[in-house]
C-alpha angles and dihedrals in degrees: 000000000000132000143181137187121243134185107212096194107024093164095060108013110032088156093061103090124176129198116222122197135199110204116193130203094257094052118108093238091054092049092047091052092048090054098042102039098070092049092047094046091060089059097047127107107257089216123077127224091278093048098255118142113249129216114249092234089053091049090051092048091048091051091050090050091048092051091050093047095048093044095050091049091050089048091052093044094053093042092050091047090055091048090052091041091236122152096231129130130194126198140167121251130233114262115239113193091197091059101040094142090054096045118134120201101201137008123201121194143174108257093205102043116044090178090076108084116243117249123234128224130198115202117208120195125211132176128227113202092172116062099222110123096181093058092041092059100033101040124356111051137055141197099250115212137174122334148183125221141177090244103043103023116211120354123220109261111240126208095241138019124204128188120215120192122206111210097230140050118290091238089066096059097085093051092047091050095047093047097039093241118172115269118220117196143155130224088224114179145313148182141185126268093255090057089050091052093048101041107017130103133208120260133166091211086215092299108127112233094010126117117196127187105225140176112216133223108025091234088065087068130053137277110260095245089055089051088053090052088054090051092049091052091049089052095051101270096240107184125198113260 
């Protein structure tokens, strides 16, 4: 697995740094997603947020993408915690098809103080067909938060929301997965739910009957490492002596 740092808008926001990964077929995260996605896809609601029926191949590809996005964020969280010498651990949760609206992607907790409640993270995936990072972060993409829809009702509000951008069109995900092609993605931006409530707007994101709370553009939110710092502080920020 390879990575690099990019600055999408160096002219105006040199402080906003983004980590971009290339995950290859032999990497553990890729293999984990290949194994988990088929099992997860069989448990998923065949209807999308707006109620439309989804193709099984698309569901499988979406599950694979979700596994990749969650896993790379967990990897970065745990790596960053070690770099900062903070006793924090992140892990995925077990999917429960009977409680889809209450599902949590990732939990992060303090390994030394179980009295501090764990924090929850929702990971939202987007796709960037056009390779223009400046426009991605200044115009095109959002931090997508909690939502309501005609199909799913009201979703459980998580503590934090993080946007991941795959560097290719969504229609290409299935072919990449089936042929073990490298996956390029960015840990784009994030914020907590209170920031979404205070600074977000409502958008359907082209899903009929759905209402998402979003922060647009991405530069109006926070770099993912800064979001992690906020999580660590919330969890007690216990550094190694």
